[in-house]
Short mmCIF file of C-alpha atoms in Angstrom, two decimals:
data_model
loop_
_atom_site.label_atom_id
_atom_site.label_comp_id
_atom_site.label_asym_id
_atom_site.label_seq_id
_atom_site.Cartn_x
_atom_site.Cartn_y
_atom_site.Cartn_z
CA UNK A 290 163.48 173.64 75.96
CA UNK A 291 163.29 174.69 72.28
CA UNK A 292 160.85 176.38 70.48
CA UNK A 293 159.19 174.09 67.58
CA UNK A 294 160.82 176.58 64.61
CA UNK A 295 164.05 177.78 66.86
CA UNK A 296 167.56 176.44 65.49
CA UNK A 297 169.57 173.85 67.86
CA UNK A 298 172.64 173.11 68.09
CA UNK A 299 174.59 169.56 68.69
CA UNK A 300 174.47 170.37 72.41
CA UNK A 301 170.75 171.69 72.62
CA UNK A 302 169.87 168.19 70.82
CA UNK A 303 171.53 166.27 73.51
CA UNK A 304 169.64 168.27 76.16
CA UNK A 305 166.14 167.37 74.18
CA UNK A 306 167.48 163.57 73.90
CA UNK A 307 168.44 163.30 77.49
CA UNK A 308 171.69 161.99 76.36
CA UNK A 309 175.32 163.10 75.64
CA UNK A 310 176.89 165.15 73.03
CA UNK A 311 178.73 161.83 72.23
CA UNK A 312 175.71 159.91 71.61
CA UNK A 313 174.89 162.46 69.33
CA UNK A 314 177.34 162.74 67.89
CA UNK A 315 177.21 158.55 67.07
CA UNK A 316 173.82 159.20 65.72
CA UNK A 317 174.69 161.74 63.04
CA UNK A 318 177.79 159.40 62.29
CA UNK A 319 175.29 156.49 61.79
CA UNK A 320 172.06 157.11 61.33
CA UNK A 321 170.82 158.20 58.19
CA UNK A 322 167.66 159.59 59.24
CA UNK A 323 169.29 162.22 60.99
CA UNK A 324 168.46 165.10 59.80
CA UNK A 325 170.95 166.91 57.57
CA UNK A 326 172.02 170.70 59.08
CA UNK A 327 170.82 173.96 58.00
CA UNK A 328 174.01 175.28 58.22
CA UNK A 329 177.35 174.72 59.44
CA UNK A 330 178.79 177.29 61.52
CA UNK A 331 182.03 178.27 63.21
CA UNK A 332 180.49 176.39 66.60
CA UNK A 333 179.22 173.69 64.61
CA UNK A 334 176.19 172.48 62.87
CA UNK A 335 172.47 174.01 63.83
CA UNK A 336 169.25 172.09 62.98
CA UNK A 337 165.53 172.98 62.69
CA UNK A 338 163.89 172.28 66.60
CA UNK A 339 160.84 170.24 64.40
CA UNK A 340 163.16 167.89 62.46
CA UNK A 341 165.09 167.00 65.79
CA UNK A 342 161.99 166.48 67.52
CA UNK A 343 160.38 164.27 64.59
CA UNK A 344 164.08 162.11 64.16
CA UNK A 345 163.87 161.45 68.73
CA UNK A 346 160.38 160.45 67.86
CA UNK A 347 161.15 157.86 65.27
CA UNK A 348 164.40 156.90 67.42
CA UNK A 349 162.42 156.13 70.22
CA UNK A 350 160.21 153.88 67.92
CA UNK A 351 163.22 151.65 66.46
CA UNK A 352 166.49 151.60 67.26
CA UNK A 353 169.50 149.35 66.04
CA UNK A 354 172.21 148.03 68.59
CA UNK A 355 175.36 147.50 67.08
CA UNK A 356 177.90 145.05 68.76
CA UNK A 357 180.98 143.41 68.11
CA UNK A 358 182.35 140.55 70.17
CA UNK A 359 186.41 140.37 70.75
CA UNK A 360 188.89 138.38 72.14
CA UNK A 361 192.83 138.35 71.55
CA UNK A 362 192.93 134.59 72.37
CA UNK A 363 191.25 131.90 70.35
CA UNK A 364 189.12 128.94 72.23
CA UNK A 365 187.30 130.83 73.94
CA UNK A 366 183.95 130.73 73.05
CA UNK A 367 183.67 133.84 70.97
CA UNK A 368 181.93 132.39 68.15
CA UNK A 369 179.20 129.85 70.40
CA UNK A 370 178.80 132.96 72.52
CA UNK A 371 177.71 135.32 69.32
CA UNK A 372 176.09 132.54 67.80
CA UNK A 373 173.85 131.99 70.85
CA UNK A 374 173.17 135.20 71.79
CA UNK A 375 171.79 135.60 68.06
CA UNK A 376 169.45 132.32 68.66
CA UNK A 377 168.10 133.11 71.66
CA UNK A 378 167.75 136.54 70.58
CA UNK A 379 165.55 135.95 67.89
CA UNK A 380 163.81 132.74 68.93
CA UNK A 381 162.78 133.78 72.41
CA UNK A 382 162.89 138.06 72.26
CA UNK A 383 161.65 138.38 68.77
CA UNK A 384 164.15 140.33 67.81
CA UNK A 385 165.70 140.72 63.74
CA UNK A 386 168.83 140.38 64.05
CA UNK A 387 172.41 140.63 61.78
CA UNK A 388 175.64 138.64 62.26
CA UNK A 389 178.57 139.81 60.49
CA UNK A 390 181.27 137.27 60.59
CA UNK A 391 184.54 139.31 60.27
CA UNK A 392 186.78 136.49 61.84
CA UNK A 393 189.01 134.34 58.66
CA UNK A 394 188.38 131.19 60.51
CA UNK A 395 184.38 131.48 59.32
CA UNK A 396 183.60 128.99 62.01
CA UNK A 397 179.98 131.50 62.66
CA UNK A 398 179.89 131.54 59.27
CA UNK A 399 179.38 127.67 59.52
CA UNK A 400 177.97 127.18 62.13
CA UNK A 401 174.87 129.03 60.66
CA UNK A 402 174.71 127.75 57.26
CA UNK A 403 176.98 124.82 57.13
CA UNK A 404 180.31 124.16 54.97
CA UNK A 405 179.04 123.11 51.61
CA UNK A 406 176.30 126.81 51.22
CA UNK A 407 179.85 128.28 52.22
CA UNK A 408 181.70 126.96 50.02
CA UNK A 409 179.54 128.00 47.26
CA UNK A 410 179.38 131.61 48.58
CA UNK A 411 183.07 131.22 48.68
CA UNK A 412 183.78 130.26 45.23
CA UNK A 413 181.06 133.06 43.98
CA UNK A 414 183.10 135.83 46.01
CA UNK A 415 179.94 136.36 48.24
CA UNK A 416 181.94 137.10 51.25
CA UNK A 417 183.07 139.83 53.05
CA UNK A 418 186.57 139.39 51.97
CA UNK A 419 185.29 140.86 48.39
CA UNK A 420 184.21 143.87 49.84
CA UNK A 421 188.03 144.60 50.99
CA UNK A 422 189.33 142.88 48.37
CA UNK A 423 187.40 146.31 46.56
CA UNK A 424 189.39 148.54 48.52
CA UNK A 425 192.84 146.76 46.91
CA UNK A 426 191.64 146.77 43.54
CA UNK A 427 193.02 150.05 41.04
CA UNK A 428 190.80 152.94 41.36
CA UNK A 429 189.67 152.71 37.57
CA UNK A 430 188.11 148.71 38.35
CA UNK A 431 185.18 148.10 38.98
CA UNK A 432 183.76 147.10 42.36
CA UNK A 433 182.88 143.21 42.95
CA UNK A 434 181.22 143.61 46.15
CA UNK A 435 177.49 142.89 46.29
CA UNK A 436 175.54 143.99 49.21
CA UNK A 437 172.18 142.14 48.15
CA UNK A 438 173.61 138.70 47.03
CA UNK A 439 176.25 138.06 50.23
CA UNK A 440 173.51 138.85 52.65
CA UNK A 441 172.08 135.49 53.73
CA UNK A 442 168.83 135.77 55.26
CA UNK A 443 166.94 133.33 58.21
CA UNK A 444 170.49 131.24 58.19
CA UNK A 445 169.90 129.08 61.61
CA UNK A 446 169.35 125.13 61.55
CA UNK A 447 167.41 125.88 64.76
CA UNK A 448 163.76 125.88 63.63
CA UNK A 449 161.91 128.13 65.88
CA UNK A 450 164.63 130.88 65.36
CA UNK A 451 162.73 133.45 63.62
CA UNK A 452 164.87 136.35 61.80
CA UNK A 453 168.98 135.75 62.06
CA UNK A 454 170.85 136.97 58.75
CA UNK A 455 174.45 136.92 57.96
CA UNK A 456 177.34 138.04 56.29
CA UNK A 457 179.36 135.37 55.86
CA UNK A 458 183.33 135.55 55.84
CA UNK A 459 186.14 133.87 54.00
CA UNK A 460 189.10 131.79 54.72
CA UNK A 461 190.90 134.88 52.19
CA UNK A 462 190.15 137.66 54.85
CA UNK A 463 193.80 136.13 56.49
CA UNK A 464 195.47 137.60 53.02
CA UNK A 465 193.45 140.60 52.64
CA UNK A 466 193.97 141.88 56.34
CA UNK A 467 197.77 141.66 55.69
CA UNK A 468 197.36 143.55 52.65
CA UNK A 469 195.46 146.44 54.15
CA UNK A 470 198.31 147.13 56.19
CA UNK A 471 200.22 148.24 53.06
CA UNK A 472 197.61 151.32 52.74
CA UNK A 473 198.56 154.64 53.27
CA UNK A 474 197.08 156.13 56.04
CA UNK A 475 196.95 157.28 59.83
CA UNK A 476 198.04 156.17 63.35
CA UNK A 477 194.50 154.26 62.81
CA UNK A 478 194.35 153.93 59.25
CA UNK A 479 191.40 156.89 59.21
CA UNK A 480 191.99 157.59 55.81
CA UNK A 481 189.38 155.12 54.84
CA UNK A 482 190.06 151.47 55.52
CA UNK A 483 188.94 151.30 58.86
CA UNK A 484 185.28 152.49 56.90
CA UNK A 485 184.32 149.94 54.35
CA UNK A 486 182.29 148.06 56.21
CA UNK A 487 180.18 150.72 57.72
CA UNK A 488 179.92 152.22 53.94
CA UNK A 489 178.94 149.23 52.45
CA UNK A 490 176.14 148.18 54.90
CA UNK A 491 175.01 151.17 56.76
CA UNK A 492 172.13 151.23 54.30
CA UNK A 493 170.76 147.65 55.97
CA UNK A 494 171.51 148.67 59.57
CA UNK A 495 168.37 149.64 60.87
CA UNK A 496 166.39 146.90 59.06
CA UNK A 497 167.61 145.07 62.66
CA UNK A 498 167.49 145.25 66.13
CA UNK A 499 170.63 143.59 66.60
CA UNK A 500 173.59 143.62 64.68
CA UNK A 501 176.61 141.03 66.36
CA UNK A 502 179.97 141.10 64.94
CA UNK A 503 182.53 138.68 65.70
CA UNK A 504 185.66 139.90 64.86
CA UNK A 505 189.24 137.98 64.80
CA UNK A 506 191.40 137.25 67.58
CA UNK A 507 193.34 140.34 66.84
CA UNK A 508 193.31 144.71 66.32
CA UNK A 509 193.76 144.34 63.38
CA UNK A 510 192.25 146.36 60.53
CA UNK A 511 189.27 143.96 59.82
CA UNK A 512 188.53 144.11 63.51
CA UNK A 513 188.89 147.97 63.45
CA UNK A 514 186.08 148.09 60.60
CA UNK A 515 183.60 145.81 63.01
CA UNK A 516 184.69 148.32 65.86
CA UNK A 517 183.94 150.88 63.48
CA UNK A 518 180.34 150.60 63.26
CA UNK A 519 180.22 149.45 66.62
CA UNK A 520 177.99 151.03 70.01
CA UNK A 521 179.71 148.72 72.18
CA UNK A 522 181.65 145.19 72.63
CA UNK A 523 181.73 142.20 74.95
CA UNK A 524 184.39 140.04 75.87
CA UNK A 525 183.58 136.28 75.91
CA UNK A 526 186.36 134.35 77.59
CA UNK A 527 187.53 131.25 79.84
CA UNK A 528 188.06 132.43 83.55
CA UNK A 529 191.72 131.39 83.48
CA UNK A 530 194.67 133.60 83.75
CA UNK A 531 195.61 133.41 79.76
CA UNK A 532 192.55 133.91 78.33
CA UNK A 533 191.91 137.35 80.81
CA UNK A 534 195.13 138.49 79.91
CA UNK A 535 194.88 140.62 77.06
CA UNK A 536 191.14 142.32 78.36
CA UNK A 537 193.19 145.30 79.50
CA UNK A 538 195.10 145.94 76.14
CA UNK A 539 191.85 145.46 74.45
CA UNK A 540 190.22 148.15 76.58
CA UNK A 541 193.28 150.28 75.69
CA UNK A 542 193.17 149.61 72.32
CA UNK A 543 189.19 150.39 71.32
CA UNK A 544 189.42 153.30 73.45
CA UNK A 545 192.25 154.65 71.74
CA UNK A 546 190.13 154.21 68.05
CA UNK A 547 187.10 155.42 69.72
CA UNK A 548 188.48 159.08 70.62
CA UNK A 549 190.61 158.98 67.68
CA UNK A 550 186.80 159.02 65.64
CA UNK A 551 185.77 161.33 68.38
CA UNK A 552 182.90 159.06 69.90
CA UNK A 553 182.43 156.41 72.09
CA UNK A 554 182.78 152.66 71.74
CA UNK A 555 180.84 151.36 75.31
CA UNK A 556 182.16 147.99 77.54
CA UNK A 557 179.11 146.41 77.49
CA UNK A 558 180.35 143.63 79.25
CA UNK A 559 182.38 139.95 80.04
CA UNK A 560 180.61 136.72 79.53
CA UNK A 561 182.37 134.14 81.38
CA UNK A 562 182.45 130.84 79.03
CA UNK A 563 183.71 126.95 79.47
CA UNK A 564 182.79 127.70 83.09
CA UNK A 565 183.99 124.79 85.33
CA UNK A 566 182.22 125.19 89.19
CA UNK A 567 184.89 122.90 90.56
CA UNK A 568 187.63 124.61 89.00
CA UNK A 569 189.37 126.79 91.80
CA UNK A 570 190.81 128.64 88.54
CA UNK A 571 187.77 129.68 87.65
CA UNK A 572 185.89 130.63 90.96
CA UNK A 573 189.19 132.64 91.65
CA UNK A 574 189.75 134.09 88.57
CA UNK A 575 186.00 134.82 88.18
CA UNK A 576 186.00 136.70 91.60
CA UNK A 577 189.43 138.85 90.23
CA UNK A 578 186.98 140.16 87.37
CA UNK A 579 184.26 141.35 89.01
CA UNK A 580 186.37 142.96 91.67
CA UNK A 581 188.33 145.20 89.63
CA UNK A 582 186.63 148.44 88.60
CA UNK A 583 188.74 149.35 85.64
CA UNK A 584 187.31 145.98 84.21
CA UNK A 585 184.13 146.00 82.07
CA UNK A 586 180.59 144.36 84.43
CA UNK A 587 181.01 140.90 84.03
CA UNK A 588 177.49 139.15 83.17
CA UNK A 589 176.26 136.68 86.27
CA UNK A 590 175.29 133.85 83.68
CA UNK A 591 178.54 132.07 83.60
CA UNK A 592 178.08 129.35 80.44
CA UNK A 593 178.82 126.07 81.60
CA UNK A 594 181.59 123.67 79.99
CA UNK A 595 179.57 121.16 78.38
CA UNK A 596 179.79 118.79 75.64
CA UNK A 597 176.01 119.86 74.40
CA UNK A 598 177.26 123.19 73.82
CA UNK A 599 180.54 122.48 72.05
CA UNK A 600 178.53 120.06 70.39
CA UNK A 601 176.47 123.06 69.12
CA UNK A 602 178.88 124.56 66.77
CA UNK A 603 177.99 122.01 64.15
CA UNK A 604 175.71 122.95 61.53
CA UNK A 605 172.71 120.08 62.13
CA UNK A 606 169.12 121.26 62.15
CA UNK A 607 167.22 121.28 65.28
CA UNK A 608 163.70 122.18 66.08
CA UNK A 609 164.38 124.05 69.50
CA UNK A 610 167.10 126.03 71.18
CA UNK A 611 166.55 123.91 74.30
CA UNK A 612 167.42 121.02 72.05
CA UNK A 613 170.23 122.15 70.81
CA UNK A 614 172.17 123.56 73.57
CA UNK A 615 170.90 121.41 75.96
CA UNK A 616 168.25 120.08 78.87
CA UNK A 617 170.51 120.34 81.69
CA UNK A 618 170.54 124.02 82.85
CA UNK A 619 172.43 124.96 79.24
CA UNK A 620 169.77 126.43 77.67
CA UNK A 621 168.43 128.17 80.70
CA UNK A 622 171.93 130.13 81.20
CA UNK A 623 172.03 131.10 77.43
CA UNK A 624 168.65 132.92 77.81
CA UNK A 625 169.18 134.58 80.91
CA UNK A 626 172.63 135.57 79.25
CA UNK A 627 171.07 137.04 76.69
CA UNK A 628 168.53 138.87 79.02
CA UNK A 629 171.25 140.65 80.85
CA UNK A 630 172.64 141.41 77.55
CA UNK A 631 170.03 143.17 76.53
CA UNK A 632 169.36 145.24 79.70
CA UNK A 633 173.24 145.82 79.52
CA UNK A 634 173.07 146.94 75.22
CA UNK A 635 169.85 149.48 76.31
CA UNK A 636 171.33 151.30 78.74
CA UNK A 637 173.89 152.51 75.88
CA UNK A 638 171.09 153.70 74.27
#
């Protein structure tokens, strides 16, 4: 173990974490209270034993959990699921909690502050899609992008939801995403536009507990900047054969970006959605998942098909989450969803 006043390097620090040079590595990458080295050597940086120490000590006190939640096929939850999971979160485990809505369709975005605040937001250019519209704009222009003023804080018609906040997104992120492509850069555009988004709010991160990003239906470079930030993802989706499809490629995919950055993106996990008990589909399709290892854990709170829950995704104020999602079992399956999401997200840490 090291001395209090001994220098350590990236590997000692795992060894007094208890974790991973990888994790380490994450946490230099995105937390600024890291400390900064006290040199940087041939074998990499070395830090003072008493700042590590004081950082694990804070760490252990608060730490932010960063996740984005993907799917290459549309209808399939995605949005509820995120939406939820940021509800129950707050309302029943006290926790603050972000949602950044990355996906063009800004149905979260709705959802949590209904279309006419949207609207407005929209025509101001408080959405996301300013801060890559930025990143298009010549380098002698001034930046649009306002951190402060797009953040929209306690944004759930649920009453006794206590801290959700969002970033809200725009119908012009279809445009800008195209546009991005144009950029010069990398096999994973590295250069910088896979970054904005962890620039721009990296300075509100660990104001929260829980950050959720729902990115589009796509890998796409707007998807690559949620991914960016990311510690981990799940993968909402129908237990039929189309909507399982593409979990392989997407595996592929953020693994690929993740050792590209040279750190680790974790599968947190699948959460079975528009779950049908009499569909032999879904029992069989349901049993393929959790069978094959090279899949991600699939959570055992399947969310039921339900017209309470689709029902949910429009913006009308509501004093309880059990009113909202529903009496008959609905609500009970969201929060023990969200409990085995938890125990899933802390065992990244």
């Amino acid at each position: 173990m090291a001395e209090p006043d001994e220098l350590v390097g990236l590997f000692e620090v795992a060894e007094m974490a208890g974790v991973g040079r990888t994790v380490v590595a994450n946490w230099r990458n995105r937390d600024r209270r890291f400390p900064a080295p006290i040199a940087d050597l041939r074998s990499g940086p070395v830090f003072r034993a008493t700042q590590i120490r004081r950082y694990l000590k804070q760490r252990k006190k608060h730490m932010v959990h960063v996740i984005s939640t993907i799917n290459l096929k549309g209808g399939v939850g995605k949005t509820t699921t995120t939406v939820a999971l940021a509800e129950f979160l707050s309302a029943e485990f006290r926790k603050r909690v972000l949602v950044i809505d990355l996906d063009p369709q800004t149905n979260l975005t709705t959802v949590l502050i209904g279309e006419e605040r949207w609207k407005s937001l929209n025509d101001e250019g408080l959405t996301l899609a300013t801060l890559f519209k930025d990143a298009l704009r010549p380098e002698d222009e001034a930046a649009h992008f306002d951190l402060k003023k797009t953040l929209q804080r306690r944004v759930s018609p649920v009453n006794d939801v206590w801290q959700v906040d969002l970033l809200p997104s725009s119908l012009d992120l279809i445009d800008v995403q195209d546009r991005l492509a144009s950029m010069p850069s990398g096999r994973f555009f590295s250069n910088n536009p896979t970054d904005l988004l962890r620039k721009a709010v990296k300075s509100i991160l660990d104001d929260y507990d829980y950050v959720l990003v729902d990115c589009p239906p796509n890998l796409g470079i707007v998807t690559l900047n949620g991914l960016r930030i990311s510690d981990g993802y799940i993968i909402p989706t129908i237990p039929d054969v189309l909507s399982t499809y593409g979990i392989p490629q997407i595996q592929q995919r953020v693994k690929a970006f993740a050792d590209s950055l040279g750190e680790e993106i974790a599968e947190v996990g699948i959460v079975v959605t528009k779950y049908r008990k009499a569909s032999t589909v879904h029992m069989n399709t349901i049993r393929r998942l959790e069978n094959d290892s090279e899949l991600p854990v699939v959570l055992p709170s399947y969310i039921p098909e339900a017209n309470q829950i689709a029902a949910s995704a429009e913006f009308v104020g509501t004093g309880t989450l059990r009113q909202k999602y529903g009496y008959q079992g609905q609500y009970d399956t969201f929060r023990s969803m969200t409990k085995e999401f938890i125990e899933l997200v802390q065992e990244l840490a």
